[in-house]
Short mmCIF file of C-alpha atoms and ligand atoms in Angstrom, two decimals:
data_model
loop_
_atom_site.label_atom_id
_atom_site.label_comp_id
_atom_site.label_asym_id
_atom_site.label_seq_id
_atom_site.Cartn_x
_atom_site.Cartn_y
_atom_site.Cartn_z
CA MET A 85 0.00 0.00 0.00
CA ALA A 86 1.27 3.50 -0.85
CA ARG A 87 2.55 5.60 2.04
CA LYS A 88 0.89 8.93 2.74
CA ALA A 89 2.43 12.40 3.10
CA ALA A 90 0.46 15.38 4.36
CA ILE A 91 1.55 18.72 2.91
CA ILE A 92 0.44 21.67 5.01
CA GLY A 93 0.76 24.86 2.94
CA GLY A 94 0.54 24.35 -0.82
CA GLY A 95 2.34 27.39 -2.27
CA VAL A 96 5.57 27.39 -4.28
CA ILE A 97 7.37 25.01 -1.93
CA GLY A 98 4.44 22.91 -0.71
CA GLY A 99 3.47 22.34 -4.36
CA GLY A 100 7.00 21.16 -5.13
CA TRP A 101 6.98 18.74 -2.17
CA ALA A 102 3.57 17.41 -3.21
CA ALA A 103 4.87 16.73 -6.74
CA ARG A 104 8.03 14.99 -5.48
CA PHE A 105 6.11 12.70 -3.12
CA LEU A 106 3.41 11.91 -5.69
CA LEU A 107 5.83 11.08 -8.52
CA ASN A 108 7.75 8.83 -6.17
CA GLY A 109 4.61 6.82 -5.50
CA TRP A 110 3.36 8.35 -2.22
CA ASP A 111 -0.26 9.38 -1.72
CA VAL A 112 -0.46 13.07 -0.84
CA ALA A 113 -3.08 15.10 1.04
CA VAL A 114 -2.70 18.88 0.85
CA PHE A 115 -4.22 21.42 3.20
CA ASP A 116 -4.09 25.10 2.20
CA PRO A 117 -6.91 27.61 2.83
CA ASP A 118 -6.04 29.53 -0.37
CA PRO A 119 -8.91 28.89 -2.86
CA GLN A 120 -6.29 29.00 -5.67
CA ALA A 121 -4.13 26.27 -4.08
CA GLU A 122 -5.58 23.41 -6.15
CA ARG A 123 -4.99 25.24 -9.45
CA LYS A 124 -1.47 26.29 -8.46
CA ILE A 125 -0.52 22.77 -7.40
CA SER A 126 -1.89 21.26 -10.59
CA GLU A 127 0.34 23.64 -12.59
CA VAL A 128 3.43 22.78 -10.53
CA LEU A 129 2.55 19.11 -10.90
CA ALA A 130 2.31 19.45 -14.69
CA ASN A 131 5.83 20.92 -14.75
CA ALA A 132 7.11 18.16 -12.48
CA ARG A 133 5.52 15.41 -14.59
CA ALA A 134 7.21 16.90 -17.66
CA SER A 135 10.65 16.96 -16.06
CA LEU A 136 11.34 14.62 -13.11
CA PRO A 137 10.81 11.34 -15.03
CA ALA A 138 13.53 12.44 -17.50
CA LEU A 139 16.07 11.98 -14.68
CA SER A 140 15.16 8.36 -14.10
CA ASP A 141 16.64 5.46 -16.04
CA ILE A 142 14.17 2.93 -14.77
CA PRO A 143 10.38 2.99 -14.84
CA MET A 144 8.96 5.54 -12.39
CA PRO A 145 6.68 4.13 -9.70
CA SER A 146 2.94 4.52 -10.29
CA GLU A 147 1.98 8.04 -9.28
CA GLY A 148 0.33 8.33 -5.85
CA VAL A 149 -3.16 9.74 -5.30
CA LEU A 150 -3.49 13.50 -4.69
CA SER A 151 -6.29 14.81 -2.48
CA PHE A 152 -7.16 18.22 -1.06
CA ALA A 153 -8.27 18.23 2.56
CA GLY A 154 -10.71 20.69 4.12
CA THR A 155 -8.88 20.73 7.47
CA ILE A 156 -5.47 19.95 8.91
CA THR A 157 -7.03 17.06 10.86
CA GLU A 158 -8.30 15.49 7.64
CA ALA A 159 -4.96 16.00 5.87
CA VAL A 160 -2.82 14.36 8.56
CA GLU A 161 -5.13 11.41 9.24
CA GLY A 162 -3.15 8.22 8.59
CA ALA A 163 -0.11 10.21 7.38
CA ASP A 164 3.33 8.60 7.63
CA TYR A 165 5.01 12.00 7.32
CA VAL A 166 4.00 15.67 7.40
CA GLN A 167 5.82 18.48 5.59
CA GLU A 168 4.90 21.98 6.78
CA SER A 169 5.34 24.69 4.13
CA VAL A 170 3.19 27.59 5.35
CA SER A 171 4.33 31.21 5.08
CA GLU A 172 7.52 32.15 6.94
CA ARG A 173 5.88 33.42 10.17
CA LEU A 174 6.81 31.79 13.47
CA GLU A 175 3.47 32.30 15.21
CA LEU A 176 1.65 30.76 12.20
CA LYS A 177 3.98 27.76 12.18
CA HIS A 178 3.40 27.26 15.94
CA ARG A 179 -0.37 27.32 15.40
CA VAL A 180 -0.11 24.78 12.58
CA PHE A 181 2.11 22.41 14.61
CA ALA A 182 -0.39 22.55 17.49
CA GLN A 183 -3.24 21.57 15.14
CA ILE A 184 -1.23 18.75 13.55
CA GLN A 185 -0.19 17.32 16.92
CA GLN A 186 -3.75 17.46 18.25
CA SER A 187 -4.74 14.87 15.63
CA ALA A 188 -1.42 13.06 15.05
CA PRO A 189 0.75 13.52 18.15
CA ASN A 190 3.66 11.33 17.05
CA VAL A 191 3.92 11.90 13.31
CA LEU A 192 7.25 13.28 12.02
CA ILE A 193 6.88 16.93 10.95
CA GLY A 194 9.52 18.42 8.65
CA SER A 195 9.40 22.20 8.33
CA SER A 196 10.45 23.93 5.09
CA THR A 197 11.46 27.05 7.01
CA SER A 198 14.26 29.00 5.34
CA GLY A 199 15.48 30.61 8.51
CA PHE A 200 13.95 29.51 11.83
CA LYS A 201 15.93 27.19 14.07
CA PRO A 202 14.27 23.90 15.08
CA SER A 203 14.36 24.90 18.77
CA GLU A 204 12.31 28.00 17.85
CA LEU A 205 9.81 25.87 15.93
CA GLN A 206 9.52 23.44 18.87
CA GLU A 207 8.64 26.14 21.47
CA ARG A 208 5.42 25.26 23.33
CA ALA A 209 4.80 22.17 21.13
CA ALA A 210 3.01 19.13 22.65
CA ASN A 211 5.67 16.83 21.15
CA PRO A 212 8.75 18.95 20.29
CA GLY A 213 10.88 15.89 19.48
CA SER A 214 8.95 15.14 16.29
CA ILE A 215 9.39 18.63 14.77
CA PHE A 216 12.59 19.35 12.83
CA VAL A 217 13.74 21.43 9.84
CA ALA A 218 13.73 19.83 6.36
CA HIS A 219 14.70 22.82 4.24
CA PRO A 220 14.36 22.20 0.47
CA PHE A 221 15.36 24.19 -2.62
CA ASN A 222 13.16 25.40 -5.40
CA PRO A 223 12.17 23.45 -7.55
CA VAL A 224 11.73 20.85 -4.82
CA TYR A 225 10.81 18.14 -7.36
CA LEU A 226 14.18 18.42 -9.17
CA LEU A 227 16.81 19.62 -6.68
CA PRO A 228 17.87 16.87 -4.28
CA LEU A 229 19.09 18.94 -1.32
CA ALA A 230 17.08 19.02 1.92
CA GLU A 231 18.93 20.50 4.89
CA VAL A 232 17.87 18.40 7.88
CA VAL A 233 18.34 20.42 11.06
CA PRO A 234 17.49 18.82 14.40
CA SER A 235 17.73 20.41 17.84
CA PRO A 236 18.96 18.53 20.92
CA ARG A 237 15.29 17.70 21.64
CA ASN A 238 14.98 15.47 18.55
CA PRO A 239 15.72 11.78 19.26
CA PRO A 240 18.48 10.68 16.82
CA GLU A 241 16.44 7.67 15.63
CA ALA A 242 13.57 9.98 14.63
CA VAL A 243 16.01 12.12 12.61
CA GLU A 244 17.38 9.01 10.88
CA ARG A 245 13.82 7.91 10.06
CA ALA A 246 13.14 11.33 8.53
CA LYS A 247 16.33 11.14 6.46
CA ASP A 248 15.28 7.71 5.15
CA ILE A 249 11.93 9.14 4.08
CA LEU A 250 13.69 11.95 2.21
CA ARG A 251 16.01 9.45 0.52
CA ASP A 252 12.97 7.41 -0.47
CA ILE A 253 11.75 10.35 -2.58
CA GLY A 254 15.19 10.83 -4.16
CA MET A 255 16.49 13.63 -1.94
CA PHE A 256 19.89 14.23 -0.40
CA PRO A 257 19.39 14.93 3.31
CA LEU A 258 22.30 17.08 4.48
CA HIS A 259 22.48 16.75 8.26
CA VAL A 260 23.21 20.18 9.76
CA ARG A 261 25.02 19.34 12.98
CA LYS A 262 24.41 22.59 14.85
CA GLU A 263 21.25 24.63 14.57
CA ILE A 264 21.84 28.13 13.27
CA ASP A 265 19.63 30.88 11.79
CA ALA A 266 19.11 30.18 8.07
CA HIS A 267 20.99 26.84 8.23
CA ILE A 268 23.95 26.46 5.81
CA ALA A 269 22.86 27.25 2.28
CA ASP A 270 20.66 30.26 3.00
CA ARG A 271 23.58 31.92 4.79
CA PHE A 272 25.38 31.91 1.41
CA LEU A 273 22.34 32.91 -0.55
CA GLU A 274 21.69 35.86 1.75
CA ALA A 275 25.33 37.02 1.45
CA VAL A 276 25.19 36.86 -2.35
CA TRP A 277 21.74 38.50 -2.40
CA ARG A 278 22.96 41.34 -0.13
CA GLU A 279 25.97 42.07 -2.37
CA ALA A 280 23.76 41.97 -5.47
CA LEU A 281 21.33 44.50 -3.92
CA TRP A 282 24.25 46.84 -3.23
CA LEU A 283 25.56 46.52 -6.80
CA VAL A 284 22.14 47.45 -8.24
CA LYS A 285 21.45 50.19 -5.69
CA ASP A 286 24.86 51.79 -6.33
CA GLY A 287 24.24 51.69 -10.10
CA ILE A 288 27.23 49.43 -10.73
CA ALA A 289 25.33 46.62 -12.43
CA THR A 290 21.80 45.82 -13.57
CA THR A 291 19.91 42.70 -12.52
CA GLU A 292 20.67 41.25 -15.96
CA GLU A 293 24.41 41.98 -15.75
CA ILE A 294 24.57 40.33 -12.34
CA ASP A 295 22.78 37.25 -13.67
CA GLU A 296 25.25 37.09 -16.60
CA ALA A 297 28.16 37.32 -14.15
CA ILE A 298 26.79 34.27 -12.35
CA ARG A 299 25.51 32.07 -15.17
CA MET A 300 28.42 32.62 -17.57
CA GLY A 301 31.03 31.80 -14.96
CA PHE A 302 31.15 30.84 -11.32
CA GLY A 303 27.53 29.60 -11.17
CA LEU A 304 28.48 26.80 -13.57
CA ARG A 305 31.46 25.89 -11.38
CA TRP A 306 29.45 25.88 -8.16
CA GLY A 307 26.80 23.54 -9.57
CA GLN A 308 29.28 20.74 -10.00
CA MET A 309 32.17 21.35 -7.59
CA GLY A 310 30.90 23.70 -4.93
CA LEU A 311 33.19 26.29 -3.36
CA PHE A 312 36.12 24.55 -1.69
CA GLU A 313 36.85 22.02 -4.41
CA THR A 314 36.66 24.81 -7.01
CA TYR A 315 39.15 26.95 -5.08
CA ARG A 316 41.44 24.00 -4.48
CA VAL A 317 41.75 23.61 -8.25
CA ALA A 318 42.25 27.39 -8.58
CA GLY A 319 45.33 27.07 -6.36
CA GLY A 320 47.07 25.22 -9.19
CA GLU A 321 49.28 22.24 -8.49
CA ALA A 322 49.93 23.42 -4.93
CA GLY A 323 46.19 23.30 -4.25
CA MET A 324 44.37 24.92 -1.34
CA LYS A 325 47.40 26.12 0.62
CA HIS A 326 48.64 28.14 -2.34
CA PHE A 327 45.16 29.44 -3.05
CA MET A 328 44.84 30.69 0.52
CA ALA A 329 48.34 32.21 0.55
CA GLN A 330 47.55 34.11 -2.65
CA PHE A 331 44.06 35.32 -1.84
CA GLY A 332 44.16 35.41 1.96
CA PRO A 333 45.30 39.06 2.09
CA CYS A 334 42.19 40.08 0.09
CA LEU A 335 40.13 39.30 3.17
CA GLN A 336 41.44 42.58 4.56
CA TRP A 337 40.67 44.54 1.38
CA PRO A 338 37.50 46.57 0.91
CA TRP A 339 35.93 44.14 -1.62
CA THR A 340 35.16 41.53 1.01
CA LYS A 341 33.98 43.88 3.73
CA LEU A 342 30.47 44.73 2.62
CA THR A 343 28.45 43.19 5.43
CA ASP A 344 25.79 45.81 6.06
CA VAL A 345 22.46 45.68 4.25
CA PRO A 346 21.08 48.40 1.95
CA GLU A 347 18.00 50.11 3.34
CA PHE A 348 14.96 48.07 2.26
CA ASN A 349 12.55 50.74 1.00
CA ASP A 350 10.10 51.30 -1.89
CA GLY A 351 12.86 52.89 -3.95
CA LEU A 352 14.99 49.75 -3.78
CA VAL A 353 12.04 47.44 -4.47
CA ASP A 354 10.96 49.50 -7.51
CA LEU A 355 14.52 49.65 -8.84
CA ILE A 356 15.07 45.91 -8.59
CA ALA A 357 11.56 44.92 -9.71
CA GLY A 358 11.69 47.36 -12.66
CA GLN A 359 15.01 45.99 -13.89
CA SER A 360 13.81 42.43 -13.39
CA ASP A 361 10.65 43.18 -15.46
CA ALA A 362 12.80 44.66 -18.22
CA GLN A 363 15.07 41.63 -18.12
CA SER A 364 12.53 38.80 -17.96
CA GLY A 365 9.01 40.27 -18.10
CA HIS A 366 8.42 38.90 -21.62
CA HIS A 367 8.17 35.39 -20.09
CA THR A 368 5.44 34.26 -17.70
CA ILE A 369 6.61 32.70 -14.42
CA ARG A 370 5.40 29.27 -15.63
CA GLU A 371 7.47 29.70 -18.84
CA LEU A 372 10.54 30.61 -16.78
CA GLU A 373 9.91 27.56 -14.61
CA ARG A 374 9.83 25.33 -17.68
CA ILE A 375 13.04 26.88 -19.08
CA ARG A 376 14.70 26.43 -15.67
CA ASP A 377 13.50 22.82 -15.43
CA SER A 378 14.70 21.77 -18.86
CA ASN A 379 18.12 23.37 -18.23
CA LEU A 380 18.33 21.59 -14.87
CA ILE A 381 17.46 18.28 -16.52
CA GLY A 382 20.35 18.78 -18.96
CA PHE A 383 22.82 19.58 -16.15
CA LEU A 384 21.62 16.80 -13.91
CA ARG A 385 21.75 14.22 -16.69
CA ALA A 386 25.32 15.24 -17.50
CA LEU A 387 26.25 14.89 -13.82
CA LYS A 388 24.47 11.54 -13.65
CA ASP A 389 26.48 10.21 -16.60
CA ARG A 390 29.64 11.25 -14.74
CA ASN A 391 28.39 9.94 -11.38
CA TRP A 392 29.31 13.28 -9.83
CA GLY A 393 27.67 15.69 -7.38
CA ALA A 394 23.88 15.67 -7.61
CA GLY A 395 24.22 13.03 -10.37
CA LYS A 396 25.45 10.54 -7.75
CA VAL A 397 22.22 10.97 -5.81
CA LEU A 398 20.19 10.26 -8.95
CA ARG A 399 22.15 7.09 -9.62
CA ALA A 400 21.86 5.87 -6.04
CA HIS A 401 18.11 6.46 -6.17
CA ASP A 402 17.80 4.46 -9.41
CA ASP A 403 19.94 1.66 -7.99
CA LYS A 404 17.79 1.39 -4.87
CA ARG A 405 14.57 1.32 -6.87
CA LYS A 406 16.06 -1.09 -9.38
CA ALA A 407 16.97 -3.51 -6.56
CA ALA A 408 13.43 -3.25 -5.17
CA LEU A 409 11.92 -3.89 -8.62
CA HIS A 410 14.13 -6.95 -9.09
CA ALA A 411 13.16 -8.22 -5.64
CA GLU A 412 9.47 -7.76 -6.50
CA GLY A 413 10.05 -9.49 -9.86
CA LYS A 414 8.84 -6.38 -11.67
CA ILE A 415 11.87 -6.05 -13.92
CA GLY A 416 11.78 -8.65 -16.64
CA ASP A 417 8.12 -9.40 -16.09
CA GLY A 418 7.24 -9.65 -19.75
CA ALA A 419 6.14 -6.13 -20.68
CA PRO A 420 8.05 -3.65 -22.89
CA LEU A 421 10.13 -1.55 -20.52
CA VAL A 422 9.45 2.17 -20.25
CA MET A 423 12.96 3.56 -20.56
CA ALA A 424 12.72 7.24 -21.50
CA HIS A 425 10.54 10.31 -21.18
CA LEU A 426 11.27 13.21 -23.51
CA ARG A 427 9.69 16.56 -24.30
CA VAL A 428 9.85 17.86 -27.91
CA LEU A 429 11.96 21.03 -27.71
CA PRO A 430 11.97 24.06 -30.10
CA GLY A 431 15.32 23.11 -31.71
CA TRP A 432 13.90 19.73 -32.74
CA ILE A 433 11.28 21.19 -35.09
CA ASP A 434 12.02 21.33 -38.84
CA TYR A 435 10.75 23.47 -41.72
CA ASN A 436 7.67 21.20 -41.97
CA GLY A 437 6.62 22.28 -38.48
CA HIS A 438 7.08 18.88 -36.81
CA MET A 439 9.87 16.95 -35.12
CA THR A 440 12.74 16.50 -37.53
CA GLU A 441 13.60 12.92 -38.60
CA SER A 442 16.94 12.62 -36.78
CA ARG A 443 15.24 13.31 -33.45
CA TYR A 444 13.19 10.10 -33.75
CA LEU A 445 16.47 8.20 -33.87
CA PHE A 446 17.75 10.39 -31.00
CA ALA A 447 14.69 9.41 -28.96
CA GLY A 448 15.46 5.78 -29.80
CA SER A 449 19.11 6.25 -28.71
CA GLU A 450 18.07 7.78 -25.38
CA THR A 451 15.70 4.83 -24.84
CA CYS A 452 18.35 2.30 -25.80
CA ASP A 453 21.07 3.97 -23.65
CA ASN A 454 18.79 3.89 -20.63
CA PHE A 455 18.15 0.21 -21.25
CA LEU A 456 21.91 -0.44 -21.47
CA ARG A 457 22.34 1.33 -18.12
CA LEU A 458 19.57 -0.81 -16.68
CA ILE A 459 21.46 -4.00 -17.56
CA GLY A 460 24.72 -2.59 -16.20
CA ALA A 461 26.41 -1.54 -19.47
CA ASP A 462 26.74 1.97 -18.08
CA MET A 463 29.49 4.64 -18.10
CA ASP A 464 31.65 2.69 -15.62
CA TYR A 465 31.34 -0.36 -17.85
CA VAL A 466 32.38 1.72 -20.88
CA ALA A 467 35.29 3.19 -18.90
CA GLY A 468 36.36 -0.42 -18.28
CA GLY A 469 36.73 -0.86 -22.06
CA HIS A 470 33.52 -2.62 -23.06
CA SER A 471 30.36 -1.34 -24.66
CA TYR A 472 27.53 -2.09 -27.06
CA TYR A 473 27.85 -0.61 -30.56
CA THR A 474 24.82 -0.23 -32.85
CA ALA A 475 25.32 -2.26 -36.04
CA GLU A 476 21.98 -1.59 -37.74
CA SER A 477 18.89 0.61 -37.24
CA HIS A 478 15.58 0.75 -39.05
CA VAL A 479 13.42 3.77 -38.22
CA MET A 480 9.75 3.83 -39.21
CA HIS A 481 7.94 7.17 -39.04
CA LEU A 482 4.31 6.47 -38.19
CA ASP A 483 2.93 9.78 -36.93
CA GLU A 484 3.99 13.37 -36.22
CA ALA A 485 5.46 14.63 -32.96
CA LYS A 486 4.92 18.36 -32.43
CA LEU A 487 6.54 21.04 -30.28
CA GLY A 488 5.96 20.36 -26.58
CA ASP A 489 4.68 16.78 -27.04
CA ALA A 490 5.58 14.34 -24.25
CA LEU A 491 7.17 11.21 -25.71
CA THR A 492 7.83 7.88 -24.02
CA GLY A 493 10.42 5.38 -25.22
CA THR A 494 9.88 1.65 -24.60
CA VAL A 495 12.12 -1.37 -25.22
CA GLN A 496 11.16 -4.87 -26.24
CA VAL A 497 14.03 -7.35 -26.38
CA LEU A 498 13.53 -9.46 -29.52
CA GLY A 499 16.61 -11.58 -28.99
CA ALA A 500 19.90 -11.69 -27.14
CA ASP A 501 22.96 -13.85 -26.88
CA GLU A 502 26.42 -13.31 -25.42
CA LYS A 503 27.43 -10.87 -28.14
CA ARG A 504 24.24 -9.68 -29.83
CA LEU A 505 21.24 -7.71 -28.81
CA HIS A 506 18.14 -7.31 -31.00
CA LEU A 507 15.82 -4.54 -29.78
CA PHE A 508 12.51 -3.06 -30.81
CA LEU A 509 12.13 0.52 -29.56
CA SER A 510 8.80 2.33 -29.68
CA ILE A 511 8.52 6.10 -29.38
CA LEU A 512 5.01 6.74 -28.09
CA LYS A 513 2.82 9.82 -27.89
CA ASP A 514 -0.34 9.43 -25.82
CA GLY A 515 0.35 5.69 -25.80
CA ALA A 516 0.48 5.30 -29.63
CA PRO A 517 3.73 4.99 -31.62
CA VAL A 518 4.96 8.00 -33.59
CA ALA A 519 8.04 5.99 -34.59
CA THR A 520 9.63 2.59 -34.08
CA VAL A 521 13.32 1.75 -34.24
CA GLU A 522 14.52 -1.82 -34.71
CA GLN A 523 18.19 -2.22 -33.81
CA ILE A 524 20.94 -4.79 -33.71
CA LEU A 525 23.74 -4.05 -31.26
CA LEU A 526 27.05 -5.85 -30.87
CA HIS A 527 28.96 -6.16 -27.64
CA VAL A 528 32.49 -4.88 -28.23
CA ASP A 529 35.93 -4.98 -26.65
CA MET A 530 36.72 -1.31 -27.37
CA LYS A 531 40.50 -1.67 -27.17
CA ALA A 532 40.66 -4.66 -29.48
CA GLY A 533 37.98 -3.14 -31.75
CA LYS A 534 36.25 -6.54 -31.96
CA SER A 535 33.03 -8.07 -30.74
CA CYS A 536 33.28 -10.20 -27.61
CA PRO A 537 30.90 -11.73 -25.02
CA ALA A 538 29.31 -9.30 -22.54
CA ALA A 539 30.35 -9.51 -18.89
CA PRO A 540 28.53 -12.19 -16.85
CA GLU A 541 26.89 -9.54 -14.61
CA VAL A 542 25.43 -7.80 -17.68
CA LEU A 543 24.17 -11.10 -19.11
CA ALA A 544 22.69 -11.97 -15.72
CA LYS A 545 20.47 -8.89 -15.97
CA LEU A 546 19.82 -9.06 -19.71
CA MET A 547 18.89 -12.72 -20.16
CA PRO A 548 15.90 -12.84 -17.75
CA ILE A 549 14.43 -9.81 -19.55
CA ALA A 550 15.03 -11.42 -22.96
CA GLU A 551 13.42 -14.64 -21.69
CA ALA A 552 10.37 -12.79 -20.32
CA HIS A 553 9.97 -10.79 -23.54
CA LYS A 554 9.69 -14.01 -25.59
CA ALA A 555 6.09 -14.12 -24.39
CA LEU A 556 5.31 -10.72 -25.97
CA PRO A 557 3.66 -10.57 -29.42
CA ARG A 558 6.24 -9.89 -32.12
CA PRO A 559 5.62 -6.39 -33.54
CA GLU A 560 4.42 -6.49 -37.13
CA ALA A 561 7.20 -4.12 -38.21
CA VAL A 562 10.03 -6.45 -37.14
CA GLY A 563 12.24 -7.43 -40.07
CA ARG A 564 10.39 -5.20 -42.50
CA HIS A 565 12.70 -3.65 -45.08
CA VAL A 566 12.38 -0.21 -46.62
CA GLY A 567 9.58 0.14 -49.14
CA GLN A 568 8.15 -3.33 -48.50
CA ARG A 569 4.38 -3.40 -48.87
CA LYS A 570 2.23 -4.65 -46.06
CA SER A 571 0.04 -7.58 -47.13
N1 LIG B 200 10.08 30.20 -2.01
C1 LIG B 200 11.29 29.72 -1.76
O1 LIG B 200 12.23 29.94 -2.54
C2 LIG B 200 11.54 28.85 -0.57
C3 LIG B 200 10.72 28.91 0.56
N2 LIG B 200 10.97 28.06 1.61
C4 LIG B 200 10.12 28.07 2.81
O2 LIG B 200 8.92 27.37 2.51
C5 LIG B 200 7.83 27.91 3.26
C6 LIG B 200 6.72 28.32 2.29
O3 LIG B 200 7.23 29.27 1.40
P1 LIG B 200 6.60 29.48 -0.06
O4 LIG B 200 6.02 28.22 -0.57
O5 LIG B 200 7.63 30.18 -0.84
O6 LIG B 200 5.43 30.49 0.27
P2 LIG B 200 4.06 30.70 -0.52
O7 LIG B 200 3.60 32.05 -0.14
O8 LIG B 200 4.21 30.38 -1.95
O9 LIG B 200 3.11 29.59 0.15
C7 LIG B 200 2.71 29.61 1.48
C8 LIG B 200 1.36 28.93 1.52
O10 LIG B 200 0.97 28.75 2.87
C9 LIG B 200 -0.44 28.83 2.90
N3 LIG B 200 -0.93 29.00 4.24
C10 LIG B 200 -1.02 30.13 4.99
N4 LIG B 200 -1.58 29.84 6.20
C11 LIG B 200 -1.82 28.50 6.21
C12 LIG B 200 -2.38 27.62 7.18
N5 LIG B 200 -2.80 28.03 8.37
N6 LIG B 200 -2.49 26.31 6.85
C13 LIG B 200 -2.07 25.86 5.65
N7 LIG B 200 -1.54 26.67 4.70
C14 LIG B 200 -1.42 27.97 4.99
C15 LIG B 200 -0.73 30.02 1.98
O11 LIG B 200 -2.08 30.02 1.56
C16 LIG B 200 0.25 29.76 0.85
O12 LIG B 200 -0.33 29.01 -0.21
C17 LIG B 200 8.41 29.08 4.06
O13 LIG B 200 8.71 28.62 5.35
C18 LIG B 200 9.67 29.44 3.30
O14 LIG B 200 10.67 30.01 4.10
C19 LIG B 200 11.97 27.12 1.58
C20 LIG B 200 12.79 27.03 0.47
C21 LIG B 200 12.68 27.93 -0.65
C1 LIG B 201 14.97 33.01 -0.64
N1 LIG B 201 14.90 31.85 0.26
C2 LIG B 201 15.60 32.19 1.47
C3 LIG B 201 13.48 31.58 0.52
C4 LIG B 201 15.54 30.74 -0.50
C5 LIG B 201 15.53 29.39 0.12
O1 LIG B 201 15.16 29.16 1.25
C6 LIG B 201 16.07 28.27 -0.68
C7 LIG B 201 16.06 28.36 -2.19
O2 LIG B 201 15.35 27.60 -2.85
O3 LIG B 201 16.77 29.19 -2.73
#
């Protein structure tokens, strides 16, 4: 039976939590008095459905059931976990905790608070030990980080249980060992934000110029190496010690001494908001969210291929789910495997106004690559000198894919032996094929440049799937050559 999460407060962050839990197979009950909450959450959910599955290389779990509760009591009834995401006001959060604990005194309650310490949240609570900080990052359904901040009143086993729940929905719980205002990451964000406000207020840079300074340079570095590893490399061969010797004196210079905050008044708000409108006002917020999400998918997939940073979390999540699916006998159970989810992007459209022909093969390649990862022929395997090479492909174009369409790639194994793999890939829109790709792949010793048997651990995963797929009907298109008439 699906586990249940109660989401109290369904705004930007609550909506993101709801989407992450739902797409990871949890049932979700939301309570938010805002009459617009249901519409807003359905829009966030649509964005999440279009993006999160693209990070997974194995079939996603069946989506949980979403419900909207009329009261907090109704929302938390039977909940295995509660995530509080109401507005950032301490007295409101206290009131909400009291209501939750009246109906569910022992349930774990993670708070999304950006700045309050857990001991502040726990003040006057009936059961303080079950309230802790689980601070996420927007968009919650794509970014893995959740800062988990306990106070001394939280029993360690309860904190570990909460971290396991967060891992279950693909997150990276970062245990913050000492409670502090604004935790770890928001301390940085506030420092950067404060400096940016000064730069705009003093007329040194516009909002757009500041964004270019981040996204063309150090922002890209931070996303994959963070701060200390980046600076270690910047120290050259002598590493961190040399970096500190060279740049240590700057700590005394004026450029690192701006710690006061510009006066927060209407003038500053209008200046920043006006520049931001000029910079990005031609996009709606939902459009910006979709641009952000598809960029994040690209970054995260690259990191996943390299098993680095946030990509490691994605791999570990797949591996855990893959093991569970094997244990439940759900992998290799005789159905074509759903191996890819893609969204048709603007650059894929040709002069005929539909998806250009090479992208159907691209969709097939993505589907096939995900299948190869599933059976263990992944980047580590390739780094070890073995891989599958495609020897032959036959693409059939059956229907049109248009801009924005959601496509799903499935794999049916038609045959396999130690060296060969015969696949039938279907690229589906709304469940019907827009293209099929029949492929023969050869297992190769890359150094010798010759075919050779696949590793036993790969065959151990491949063969049960091939065996189970023998029971599937053979697609009519298999073996069909170009121009052949159907009879
Ligand atoms: N927006 C952001 O970038 C991030 C915000 N957070 C934290 O997440 C929490 C929520 O922030 P946002 O989602 O941005 O705010 P928001 O304003 O988008 O959503 C807050 C929601 O709480 C609802 N609410 C108010 N009183 C309520 C009650 N008594 N019961 C249930 N719902 C109630 C409101 O109707 C609203 O929909 C805050 O604690 C914030 O610090 C954490 C990470 C990032
Ligand atoms: C601006 N903020 C303090 C609410 C930001 C966060 O808490 C985290 C984020 O997503 O940037």
